mmCIF file of C-alpha atoms and ligand atoms in Angstrom:
data_model
loop_
_atom_site.group_PDB
_atom_site.id
_atom_site.type_symbol
_atom_site.label_atom_id
_atom_site.label_comp_id
_atom_site.label_asym_id
_atom_site.label_seq_id
_atom_site.Cartn_x
_atom_site.Cartn_y
_atom_site.Cartn_z
ATOM 1 C CA MET A 1 20.917 21.465 -19.832
ATOM 2 C CA THR A 2 23.885 22.897 -21.699
ATOM 3 C CA ALA A 3 23.621 26.440 -23.770
ATOM 4 C CA ARG A 4 24.916 24.521 -26.445
ATOM 5 C CA ARG A 5 21.575 22.382 -26.230
ATOM 6 C CA TRP A 6 19.895 24.943 -26.029
ATOM 7 C CA ALA A 7 21.820 26.373 -29.299
ATOM 8 C CA ARG A 8 20.085 22.839 -30.780
ATOM 9 C CA PHE A 9 15.582 23.192 -29.237
ATOM 10 C CA PRO A 10 16.227 25.973 -29.791
ATOM 11 C CA CYS A 11 11.927 26.924 -29.242
ATOM 12 C CA THR A 12 12.140 24.784 -25.315
ATOM 13 C CA SER A 13 12.288 27.642 -23.181
ATOM 14 C CA LYS A 14 14.798 31.290 -22.967
ATOM 15 C CA PRO A 15 12.793 33.445 -24.684
ATOM 16 C CA ARG A 16 14.595 36.333 -26.304
ATOM 17 C CA SER A 17 17.450 33.660 -27.467
ATOM 18 C CA CYS A 18 14.408 32.116 -29.097
ATOM 19 C CA GLU A 19 13.477 34.585 -30.919
ATOM 20 C CA ALA A 20 16.664 35.464 -32.054
ATOM 21 C CA THR A 21 17.216 32.030 -33.459
ATOM 22 C CA ARG A 22 13.266 32.614 -34.745
ATOM 23 C CA ALA A 23 14.684 35.325 -36.549
ATOM 24 C CA ARG A 24 18.316 33.644 -37.724
ATOM 25 C CA ARG A 25 16.722 30.551 -39.122
ATOM 26 C CA GLY A 26 12.971 31.853 -40.275
ATOM 27 C CA PRO A 27 9.867 30.443 -39.677
ATOM 28 C CA MET A 28 9.603 27.631 -36.744
ATOM 29 C CA ASN A 29 8.637 24.350 -38.757
ATOM 30 C CA ALA A 30 7.807 20.650 -37.755
ATOM 31 C CA GLU A 31 11.110 19.626 -37.647
ATOM 32 C CA THR A 32 12.235 22.214 -34.266
ATOM 33 C CA LEU A 33 9.397 21.464 -32.989
ATOM 34 C CA GLU A 34 10.122 17.944 -33.098
ATOM 35 C CA LEU A 35 13.112 17.989 -31.876
ATOM 36 C CA PRO A 36 12.834 18.180 -28.171
ATOM 37 C CA ILE A 37 9.653 16.473 -28.309
ATOM 38 C CA ARG A 38 10.947 13.832 -29.188
ATOM 39 C CA ASP A 39 14.030 14.026 -26.713
ATOM 40 C CA THR A 40 11.715 9.623 -24.404
ATOM 41 C CA ARG A 41 14.339 8.969 -21.566
ATOM 42 C CA ILE A 42 10.890 11.344 -19.200
ATOM 43 C CA ALA A 43 9.848 7.809 -19.663
ATOM 44 C CA GLU A 44 13.031 6.766 -17.559
ATOM 45 C CA LEU A 45 12.739 8.949 -15.145
ATOM 46 C CA SER A 46 11.187 7.839 -11.726
ATOM 47 C CA VAL A 47 10.933 8.870 -8.187
ATOM 48 C CA LYS A 48 12.533 6.736 -5.291
ATOM 49 C CA GLN A 49 10.822 3.255 -4.582
ATOM 50 C CA VAL A 50 10.459 3.593 -0.861
ATOM 51 C CA LEU A 51 10.676 -0.540 -0.281
ATOM 52 C CA PRO A 52 12.903 -1.693 -2.802
ATOM 53 C CA THR A 53 11.769 -4.596 -4.002
ATOM 54 C CA PRO A 54 9.674 -5.735 -7.267
ATOM 55 C CA ALA A 55 5.986 -6.891 -4.985
ATOM 56 C CA TRP A 56 2.669 -6.571 -5.809
ATOM 57 C CA PHE A 57 1.304 -3.227 -4.258
ATOM 58 C CA LEU A 58 -2.575 -2.860 -3.578
ATOM 59 C CA ALA A 59 -3.257 -0.010 -4.366
ATOM 60 C CA ALA A 60 -7.398 0.742 -4.288
ATOM 61 C CA ARG A 61 -10.300 -0.727 -3.306
ATOM 62 C CA GLY A 62 -12.107 -1.759 -7.371
ATOM 63 C CA ASP A 63 -15.208 0.147 -6.051
ATOM 64 C CA GLU A 64 -12.799 3.845 -5.639
ATOM 65 C CA LEU A 65 -12.843 3.438 -8.937
ATOM 66 C CA PRO A 66 -15.630 4.075 -11.299
ATOM 67 C CA ARG A 67 -15.227 4.122 -15.019
ATOM 68 C CA GLY A 68 -15.174 7.510 -16.123
ATOM 69 C CA ALA A 69 -12.919 8.247 -13.670
ATOM 70 C CA PRO A 70 -8.906 8.808 -12.360
ATOM 71 C CA LEU A 71 -8.104 7.727 -9.283
ATOM 72 C CA ALA A 72 -5.135 9.883 -8.069
ATOM 73 C CA ARG A 73 -2.009 7.530 -5.610
ATOM 74 C CA ALA A 74 1.374 6.748 -4.686
ATOM 75 C CA VAL A 75 2.221 3.927 -4.047
ATOM 76 C CA ASN A 76 4.674 2.290 -3.185
ATOM 77 C CA GLY A 77 6.181 5.666 -3.710
ATOM 78 C CA VAL A 78 5.275 6.738 -7.062
ATOM 79 C CA PRO A 79 2.504 8.882 -8.296
ATOM 80 C CA VAL A 80 0.525 6.026 -9.985
ATOM 81 C CA VAL A 81 -2.319 6.918 -11.561
ATOM 82 C CA LEU A 82 -5.550 4.106 -12.343
ATOM 83 C CA TYR A 83 -8.149 3.989 -14.922
ATOM 84 C CA ARG A 84 -10.984 1.925 -16.712
ATOM 85 C CA ASP A 85 -11.129 1.440 -19.943
ATOM 86 C CA SER A 86 -14.016 1.564 -22.151
ATOM 87 C CA THR A 87 -14.396 -2.712 -21.260
ATOM 88 C CA GLY A 88 -13.940 -1.894 -18.091
ATOM 89 C CA ARG A 89 -10.437 -3.218 -17.411
ATOM 90 C CA VAL A 90 -8.475 -1.513 -15.131
ATOM 91 C CA ALA A 91 -4.834 1.389 -16.297
ATOM 92 C CA ALA A 92 -1.950 1.995 -14.005
ATOM 93 C CA LEU A 93 0.222 4.824 -15.802
ATOM 94 C CA GLU A 94 2.592 6.987 -14.124
ATOM 95 C CA ASP A 95 0.913 9.920 -12.455
ATOM 96 C CA ARG A 96 3.765 13.129 -14.941
ATOM 97 C CA CYS A 97 2.129 14.126 -18.261
ATOM 98 C CA PRO A 98 5.276 13.295 -19.950
ATOM 99 C CA HIS A 99 4.463 16.857 -22.257
ATOM 100 C CA LYS A 100 4.976 19.676 -19.033
ATOM 101 C CA ASN A 101 5.258 17.192 -16.297
ATOM 102 C CA VAL A 102 1.144 18.179 -15.399
ATOM 103 C CA ALA A 103 -0.312 14.659 -12.954
ATOM 104 C CA LEU A 104 -2.569 13.168 -15.535
ATOM 105 C CA SER A 105 -5.079 12.466 -12.906
ATOM 106 C CA LEU A 106 -6.202 16.072 -12.947
ATOM 107 C CA GLY A 107 -7.325 14.642 -16.796
ATOM 108 C CA ARG A 108 -10.310 12.210 -17.461
ATOM 109 C CA VAL A 109 -11.191 9.119 -19.174
ATOM 110 C CA ARG A 110 -11.823 9.193 -22.756
ATOM 111 C CA GLY A 111 -12.581 5.752 -24.467
ATOM 112 C CA ASP A 112 -9.427 3.779 -23.862
ATOM 113 C CA THR A 113 -7.652 7.018 -23.294
ATOM 114 C CA LEU A 114 -6.631 8.632 -20.528
ATOM 115 C CA GLN A 115 -6.867 12.491 -21.279
ATOM 116 C CA CYS A 116 -4.399 15.524 -19.944
ATOM 117 C CA TRP A 117 -6.334 18.123 -18.303
ATOM 118 C CA TYR A 118 -3.164 21.061 -19.604
ATOM 119 C CA HIS A 119 -3.262 20.558 -23.033
ATOM 120 C CA GLY A 120 -5.642 17.098 -23.562
ATOM 121 C CA TRP A 121 -2.499 14.950 -24.769
ATOM 122 C CA ARG A 122 -3.777 11.305 -24.951
ATOM 123 C CA PHE A 123 -2.605 8.434 -23.731
ATOM 124 C CA ASN A 124 -3.007 4.826 -24.593
ATOM 125 C CA ARG A 125 -3.549 1.832 -21.639
ATOM 126 C CA ILE A 126 0.321 0.929 -22.307
ATOM 127 C CA GLY A 127 0.716 4.701 -21.926
ATOM 128 C CA VAL A 128 1.907 5.469 -25.403
ATOM 129 C CA VAL A 129 1.381 9.235 -26.648
ATOM 130 C CA VAL A 130 -2.425 9.213 -29.419
ATOM 131 C CA ASP A 131 -3.528 12.101 -29.878
ATOM 132 C CA VAL A 132 -1.526 15.705 -29.974
ATOM 133 C CA PRO A 133 -4.454 17.703 -30.637
ATOM 134 C CA CYS A 134 -3.012 21.538 -31.382
ATOM 135 C CA HIS A 135 -0.410 20.290 -33.321
ATOM 136 C CA SER A 136 1.360 21.475 -36.920
ATOM 137 C CA PRO A 137 -0.077 19.687 -39.606
ATOM 138 C CA THR A 138 3.097 18.302 -41.061
ATOM 139 C CA GLU A 139 3.420 17.101 -37.077
ATOM 140 C CA LYS A 140 3.941 13.668 -35.912
ATOM 141 C CA ILE A 141 3.174 12.915 -32.583
ATOM 142 C CA PRO A 142 6.312 13.080 -31.272
ATOM 143 C CA ALA A 143 7.631 10.052 -30.162
ATOM 144 C CA CYS A 144 7.171 8.984 -25.277
ATOM 145 C CA ALA A 145 5.767 7.611 -23.709
ATOM 146 C CA VAL A 146 4.746 6.964 -19.644
ATOM 147 C CA ARG A 147 5.508 4.135 -18.220
ATOM 148 C CA ALA A 148 2.830 2.147 -17.873
ATOM 149 C CA PHE A 149 2.446 -1.300 -14.904
ATOM 150 C CA PRO A 150 0.890 -4.170 -14.623
ATOM 151 C CA ALA A 151 -2.283 -3.813 -12.798
ATOM 152 C CA VAL A 152 -4.672 -6.666 -11.740
ATOM 153 C CA GLU A 153 -8.430 -6.406 -9.981
ATOM 154 C CA ARG A 154 -8.574 -8.945 -8.019
ATOM 155 C CA ASP A 155 -11.116 -9.520 -5.308
ATOM 156 C CA GLU A 156 -11.787 -6.317 -5.693
ATOM 157 C CA TRP A 157 -8.741 -5.260 -4.847
ATOM 158 C CA ILE A 158 -6.799 -3.970 -7.630
ATOM 159 C CA TRP A 159 -3.051 -4.766 -7.457
ATOM 160 C CA VAL A 160 0.363 -2.191 -9.211
ATOM 161 C CA THR A 161 3.292 -3.960 -9.850
ATOM 162 C CA LEU A 162 6.089 -1.259 -10.471
ATOM 163 C CA GLY A 163 8.811 -3.551 -11.675
ATOM 164 C CA ALA A 164 7.230 -6.853 -13.558
ATOM 165 C CA ASP A 165 10.871 -8.551 -13.082
ATOM 166 C CA GLY A 166 11.131 -10.400 -9.604
ATOM 167 C CA ALA A 167 7.765 -9.423 -8.753
ATOM 168 C CA PRO A 168 5.378 -12.775 -9.039
ATOM 169 C CA ALA A 169 3.551 -13.938 -11.744
ATOM 170 C CA GLU A 170 -0.096 -12.590 -9.985
ATOM 171 C CA PRO A 171 -0.994 -10.658 -6.776
ATOM 172 C CA PRO A 172 -2.236 -11.880 -3.781
ATOM 173 C CA SER A 173 -5.342 -13.756 -3.605
ATOM 174 C CA TYR A 174 -8.760 -13.075 -0.128
ATOM 175 C CA PRO A 175 -11.240 -14.226 -1.481
ATOM 176 C CA ARG A 176 -14.696 -12.749 0.610
ATOM 177 C CA ASP A 177 -15.995 -16.371 1.884
ATOM 178 C CA ASP A 178 -20.094 -16.280 1.260
ATOM 179 C CA ALA A 179 -20.013 -18.175 5.032
ATOM 180 C CA TYR A 180 -18.623 -14.788 6.931
ATOM 181 C CA GLY A 181 -19.532 -11.399 7.069
ATOM 182 C CA TRP A 182 -17.016 -8.501 5.489
ATOM 183 C CA PHE A 183 -16.629 -5.362 6.181
ATOM 184 C CA GLU A 184 -13.551 -2.893 5.271
ATOM 185 C CA LEU A 185 -11.269 -0.073 5.890
ATOM 186 C CA GLN A 186 -8.832 2.071 4.622
ATOM 187 C CA ASN A 187 -6.694 4.342 6.990
ATOM 188 C CA VAL A 188 -3.474 6.764 5.845
ATOM 189 C CA ILE A 189 -0.966 6.654 8.572
ATOM 190 C CA HIS A 190 2.158 9.301 8.862
ATOM 191 C CA ALA A 191 4.763 5.876 9.764
ATOM 192 C CA PRO A 192 6.319 3.263 7.865
ATOM 193 C CA VAL A 193 5.055 0.022 7.093
ATOM 194 C CA ASP A 194 7.150 -1.956 9.187
ATOM 195 C CA LEU A 195 6.010 -0.473 12.175
ATOM 196 C CA ILE A 196 2.531 -0.302 10.852
ATOM 197 C CA LEU A 197 3.383 -4.665 10.189
ATOM 198 C CA GLU A 198 4.940 -4.534 14.247
ATOM 199 C CA ASN A 199 1.991 -3.155 15.767
ATOM 200 C CA GLY A 200 -0.305 -5.643 14.211
ATOM 201 C CA LEU A 201 1.662 -8.699 15.879
ATOM 202 C CA ASP A 202 2.228 -7.176 18.935
ATOM 203 C CA CYS A 203 0.049 -7.761 21.675
ATOM 204 C CA SER A 204 1.362 -7.333 24.319
ATOM 205 C CA HIS A 205 0.444 -2.467 23.275
ATOM 206 C CA THR A 206 -3.314 -4.687 23.161
ATOM 207 C CA GLY A 207 -3.831 -4.341 26.929
ATOM 208 C CA PHE A 208 -3.062 -0.457 27.717
ATOM 209 C CA ALA A 209 -3.251 1.904 24.702
ATOM 210 C CA HIS A 210 -7.035 -0.238 23.743
ATOM 211 C CA GLU A 211 -7.571 -0.954 27.598
ATOM 212 C CA GLY A 212 -10.640 -2.401 28.232
ATOM 213 C CA LEU A 213 -11.938 -2.286 23.975
ATOM 214 C CA PHE A 214 -10.161 -5.488 23.012
ATOM 215 C CA ARG A 215 -8.147 -7.059 25.971
ATOM 216 C CA SER A 216 -7.806 -5.940 29.397
ATOM 217 C CA ALA A 217 -4.627 -5.154 32.330
ATOM 218 C CA PRO A 218 -1.928 -8.347 31.954
ATOM 219 C CA ARG A 219 -3.339 -10.929 33.983
ATOM 220 C CA ASP A 220 -1.703 -14.441 32.946
ATOM 221 C CA ASP A 221 1.798 -15.569 31.370
ATOM 222 C CA ILE A 222 0.861 -16.976 28.390
ATOM 223 C CA ARG A 223 2.897 -18.607 25.875
ATOM 224 C CA ALA A 224 3.584 -17.339 22.467
ATOM 225 C CA ARG A 225 5.445 -19.216 19.849
ATOM 226 C CA ILE A 226 7.159 -17.514 17.083
ATOM 227 C CA GLU A 227 8.336 -18.985 13.408
ATOM 228 C CA GLU A 228 9.123 -18.044 10.149
ATOM 229 C CA THR A 229 7.330 -18.550 7.253
ATOM 230 C CA ALA A 230 8.749 -19.139 3.634
ATOM 231 C CA THR A 231 6.673 -15.661 3.410
ATOM 232 C CA GLY A 232 7.632 -14.318 7.303
ATOM 233 C CA VAL A 233 6.701 -14.400 10.682
ATOM 234 C CA ARG A 234 4.093 -16.414 12.603
ATOM 235 C CA VAL A 235 3.267 -15.783 16.111
ATOM 236 C CA GLU A 236 0.832 -18.129 17.655
ATOM 237 C CA THR A 237 -0.632 -17.174 20.809
ATOM 238 C CA LEU A 238 -1.331 -20.368 23.482
ATOM 239 C CA ASP A 239 -2.963 -20.632 26.033
ATOM 240 C CA GLU A 240 -5.422 -17.848 25.426
ATOM 241 C CA HIS A 241 -8.109 -17.447 26.579
ATOM 242 C CA SER A 242 -11.219 -14.532 27.154
ATOM 243 C CA ALA A 243 -10.508 -13.284 30.609
ATOM 244 C CA GLY A 244 -14.444 -13.179 31.662
ATOM 245 C CA ALA A 245 -14.374 -9.168 31.131
ATOM 246 C CA LYS A 246 -16.170 -6.896 28.850
ATOM 247 C CA ASP A 247 -13.372 -6.026 26.377
ATOM 248 C CA VAL A 248 -14.061 -8.020 22.975
ATOM 249 C CA ARG A 249 -12.707 -10.617 23.230
ATOM 250 C CA SER A 250 -14.184 -11.774 26.530
ATOM 251 C CA VAL A 251 -17.681 -10.710 25.302
ATOM 252 C CA LEU A 252 -16.940 -12.554 22.110
ATOM 253 C CA GLY A 253 -15.191 -15.429 23.396
ATOM 254 C CA ARG A 254 -17.242 -16.510 26.828
ATOM 255 C CA ARG A 255 -15.132 -17.424 28.647
ATOM 256 C CA GLN A 256 -14.033 -20.501 24.961
ATOM 257 C CA GLN A 257 -10.905 -21.467 24.384
ATOM 258 C CA ILE A 258 -9.461 -18.429 21.734
ATOM 259 C CA ARG A 259 -7.010 -19.733 19.523
ATOM 260 C CA HIS A 260 -5.303 -17.252 17.754
ATOM 261 C CA VAL A 261 -2.735 -17.044 14.583
ATOM 262 C CA ASP A 262 -0.139 -13.783 13.580
ATOM 263 C CA GLU A 263 1.348 -14.134 10.374
ATOM 264 C CA VAL A 264 3.673 -11.329 8.632
ATOM 265 C CA ILE A 265 3.236 -12.334 5.150
ATOM 266 C CA LEU A 266 6.258 -9.568 3.661
ATOM 267 C CA PRO A 267 6.466 -7.252 2.461
ATOM 268 C CA HIS A 268 2.919 -5.421 3.582
ATOM 269 C CA THR A 269 0.456 -7.964 4.538
ATOM 270 C CA LEU A 270 -0.308 -8.433 9.156
ATOM 271 C CA ARG A 271 -3.143 -11.527 8.674
ATOM 272 C CA VAL A 272 -4.616 -12.687 12.184
ATOM 273 C CA ASP A 273 -6.673 -15.527 13.235
ATOM 274 C CA TYR A 274 -8.921 -15.752 16.102
ATOM 275 C CA TRP A 275 -10.954 -19.221 16.400
ATOM 276 C CA ILE A 276 -13.375 -19.426 19.089
ATOM 277 C CA GLY A 277 -14.993 -22.033 20.619
ATOM 278 C CA ASP A 278 -15.040 -24.863 17.420
ATOM 279 C CA HIS A 279 -17.607 -21.407 15.413
ATOM 280 C CA ALA A 280 -16.890 -18.827 14.834
ATOM 281 C CA HIS A 281 -13.958 -17.381 13.499
ATOM 282 C CA VAL A 282 -12.525 -13.607 13.101
ATOM 283 C CA VAL A 283 -10.612 -13.433 10.469
ATOM 284 C CA THR A 284 -8.113 -9.254 9.247
ATOM 285 C CA ILE A 285 -6.191 -8.773 6.252
ATOM 286 C CA LEU A 286 -4.128 -5.624 7.109
ATOM 287 C CA VAL A 287 -2.807 -4.308 3.424
ATOM 288 C CA ALA A 288 -0.106 -1.743 3.722
ATOM 289 C CA THR A 289 1.120 0.631 1.124
ATOM 290 C CA PRO A 290 3.640 3.185 0.829
ATOM 291 C CA GLU A 291 2.733 6.205 0.192
ATOM 292 C CA ASP A 292 6.224 7.888 0.581
ATOM 293 C CA GLU A 293 9.186 6.891 3.999
ATOM 294 C CA PHE A 294 6.732 8.397 6.662
ATOM 295 C CA ARG A 295 2.928 8.310 4.724
ATOM 296 C CA THR A 296 1.786 4.172 4.145
ATOM 297 C CA ARG A 297 -1.773 3.642 3.623
ATOM 298 C CA VAL A 298 -3.458 0.523 4.907
ATOM 299 C CA TYR A 299 -6.429 -1.496 3.701
ATOM 300 C CA THR A 300 -7.733 -3.355 6.308
ATOM 301 C CA ARG A 301 -9.908 -6.710 5.101
ATOM 302 C CA MET A 302 -11.847 -8.483 8.336
ATOM 303 C CA GLY A 303 -14.961 -10.915 7.611
ATOM 304 C CA VAL A 304 -16.557 -12.315 10.647
ATOM 305 C CA ARG A 305 -18.652 -15.982 11.412
ATOM 306 C CA TYR A 306 -20.546 -16.166 14.443
ATOM 307 C CA GLY A 307 -23.410 -18.343 13.432
ATOM 308 C CA TRP A 308 -26.999 -17.493 13.510
ATOM 309 C CA LEU A 309 -26.148 -14.612 15.357
ATOM 310 C CA THR A 310 -23.382 -13.703 12.682
ATOM 311 C CA PRO A 311 -24.530 -10.282 10.050
ATOM 312 C CA LEU A 312 -25.105 -8.647 14.213
ATOM 313 C CA VAL A 313 -21.811 -9.863 15.195
ATOM 314 C CA THR A 314 -19.759 -8.297 11.934
ATOM 315 C CA ARG A 315 -21.821 -4.960 13.288
ATOM 316 C CA TYR A 316 -20.589 -4.399 16.555
ATOM 317 C CA VAL A 317 -17.126 -5.535 15.505
ATOM 318 C CA ARG A 318 -16.616 -2.386 12.800
ATOM 319 C CA TRP A 319 -17.857 -0.989 15.832
ATOM 320 C CA VAL A 320 -15.143 -1.748 18.244
ATOM 321 C CA THR A 321 -12.822 -2.094 14.954
ATOM 322 C CA GLN A 322 -13.472 1.471 14.110
ATOM 323 C CA LYS A 323 -12.230 2.917 17.695
ATOM 324 C CA VAL A 324 -9.359 0.745 18.012
ATOM 325 C CA VAL A 325 -7.712 1.447 14.783
ATOM 326 C CA ALA A 326 -8.690 4.801 15.837
ATOM 327 C CA GLN A 327 -6.845 4.448 18.919
ATOM 328 C CA ASP A 328 -3.197 2.929 16.877
ATOM 329 C CA ILE A 329 -3.116 5.214 14.722
ATOM 330 C CA ALA A 330 -2.702 8.509 17.090
ATOM 331 C CA ILE A 331 -0.260 6.465 18.456
ATOM 332 C CA LEU A 332 1.712 4.975 14.960
ATOM 333 C CA ASN A 333 1.913 9.048 14.380
ATOM 334 C CA SER A 334 3.307 10.283 17.571
ATOM 335 C CA GLN A 335 5.901 7.543 16.947
ATOM 336 C CA GLY A 336 6.328 8.633 12.833
ATOM 337 C CA GLU A 337 6.251 12.121 13.902
ATOM 338 C CA ARG A 338 8.784 11.293 16.992
ATOM 339 C CA ILE A 339 11.388 8.972 15.298
ATOM 340 C CA ARG A 340 11.179 11.574 12.217
ATOM 341 C CA ARG A 341 12.328 14.762 14.458
ATOM 342 C CA TYR A 342 15.136 12.234 15.794
ATOM 343 C CA GLY A 343 16.244 10.459 12.729
ATOM 344 C CA ARG A 344 16.225 7.264 14.508
ATOM 345 C CA ARG A 345 14.956 4.732 15.810
ATOM 346 C CA GLU A 346 16.456 3.606 19.482
ATOM 347 C CA PHE A 347 13.945 0.882 21.040
ATOM 348 C CA ARG A 348 14.640 -1.379 24.396
ATOM 349 C CA ASN A 349 13.133 -4.615 23.784
ATOM 350 C CA VAL A 350 12.417 -7.386 26.302
ATOM 351 C CA THR A 351 10.812 -10.681 25.917
ATOM 352 C CA ALA A 352 7.046 -9.646 25.153
ATOM 353 C CA ASP A 353 8.770 -8.107 21.807
ATOM 354 C CA LEU A 354 10.512 -10.715 20.545
ATOM 355 C CA PRO A 355 7.776 -11.003 18.080
ATOM 356 C CA ALA A 356 7.792 -8.087 16.773
ATOM 357 C CA ALA A 357 12.246 -7.926 17.334
ATOM 358 C CA TRP A 358 12.174 -11.531 14.927
ATOM 359 C CA MET A 359 9.748 -9.945 12.092
ATOM 360 C CA GLN A 360 12.419 -6.252 11.162
ATOM 361 C CA ARG A 361 14.718 -8.974 10.586
ATOM 362 C CA ALA A 362 12.892 -9.995 8.927
ATOM 363 C CA PHE A 363 11.143 -7.102 7.559
ATOM 364 C CA ARG A 364 14.943 -6.098 6.258
ATOM 365 C CA GLY A 365 16.569 -9.047 5.491
ATOM 366 C CA PHE A 366 13.086 -9.586 2.235
ATOM 367 C CA LEU A 367 14.215 -6.300 1.571
ATOM 368 C CA ASP A 368 18.140 -7.261 1.076
ATOM 369 C CA GLY A 369 17.146 -10.144 -0.682
ATOM 370 C CA ARG A 370 18.653 -11.855 2.486
ATOM 371 C CA TYR A 371 15.199 -13.389 3.832
ATOM 372 C CA PRO A 372 14.390 -16.602 4.393
ATOM 373 C CA SER A 373 18.597 -18.419 4.140
ATOM 374 C CA GLY A 374 19.487 -21.071 6.151
ATOM 375 C CA PRO A 375 16.559 -23.363 8.112
ATOM 376 C CA LEU A 376 13.691 -21.605 9.064
ATOM 377 C CA ARG A 377 14.013 -20.754 13.081
ATOM 378 C CA THR A 378 11.279 -21.274 15.643
ATOM 379 C CA ARG A 379 11.353 -19.781 19.462
ATOM 380 C CA GLU A 380 8.199 -20.044 22.585
ATOM 381 C CA ILE A 381 8.020 -17.131 25.217
ATOM 382 C CA THR A 382 6.564 -17.042 28.018
ATOM 383 C CA TYR A 383 5.626 -13.820 29.155
ATOM 384 C CA LYS A 384 2.316 -11.783 31.207
ATOM 385 C CA LEU A 385 -0.996 -10.756 28.524
HETATM 386 S S1 LIG B 1 1.491 18.827 -19.293
HETATM 387 FE FE1 LIG B 1 0.416 17.482 -20.181
HETATM 388 S S2 LIG B 1 -0.918 17.724 -22.528
HETATM 389 FE FE2 LIG B 1 0.429 19.378 -21.767
HETATM 390 FE FE1 LIG B 2 -3.619 -1.957 18.287
#
């Protein structure tokens, strides 16, 4: 800020010059107070978004946001505070008070408004300041606001989009079918979104990173069909059987045919389906929300259908999944740390990495606004699994 500007707004800082100016002009009045806080540019400022796309991002589970208490989240790199108004509807505001930049999530919910902890300014659900408790008798409420974002609660998940332009009209829907047993996990992983999606799509690590738990050591040649879709990449693993070992696929599969499809839905979602025999089905929906470039919050929703054994098998799948996810987190944290330390990625892909390579190509194209472009491709590969 220039010296000229300080002279114009004498009471925003610099106490000595402020005193001098006050002595020249006489006592402060409402006009001099209003000038600096009428500066509304703060409402337009924002931190850099991690993924340059106007998608809907998963910000929280519905049951994480009770009435009366705000919740702080970082959504695609932007600090966001969520709260419920008096009707229970979710509001999402940028988590920075326009008065002195304290996090609004430290404050409290008052009726339909959110009140900042520091000086008690209150904001409505569209971010407009509606009350400044310490004001002079003639002072108007300053014309400033905090950014408000569209927020939708759907299927027990709260979705937020940071830029209305270009985002789909509604967030995706992942309802929980009553015929299934369901559970959810939430983890913070110190790795970028695309490496987390790649991990979910990568079968060739499962016989090692999760040996004896999820899959056993590679044994048979299997085929996989990789397809580009309008929304990402789909990989169907063909010829897959349970191996008769003690891992979860063999226990549930009991030597039956397994149909296994992984699908990345850009820019942040992975869906995994295992159909076992004619009736059993395990579905995973993983949604990754970047908090910063190397920190991602991952929401996992899993459903299990296994006939009359569904409740028991759901508990078993949950137990195994928690162990498998802990192993993946350790690996992804290590991968993220090494890439950060070396400042770059240097990957050497083999045939089994082609699903991940196709996903990476689609991911980068999507972020550049170039995917899909041209005819969608398909390819079949064979590798030992
Ligand atoms: S910093 Fe929020 S009211 Fe002052
Ligand atoms: Fe894994």
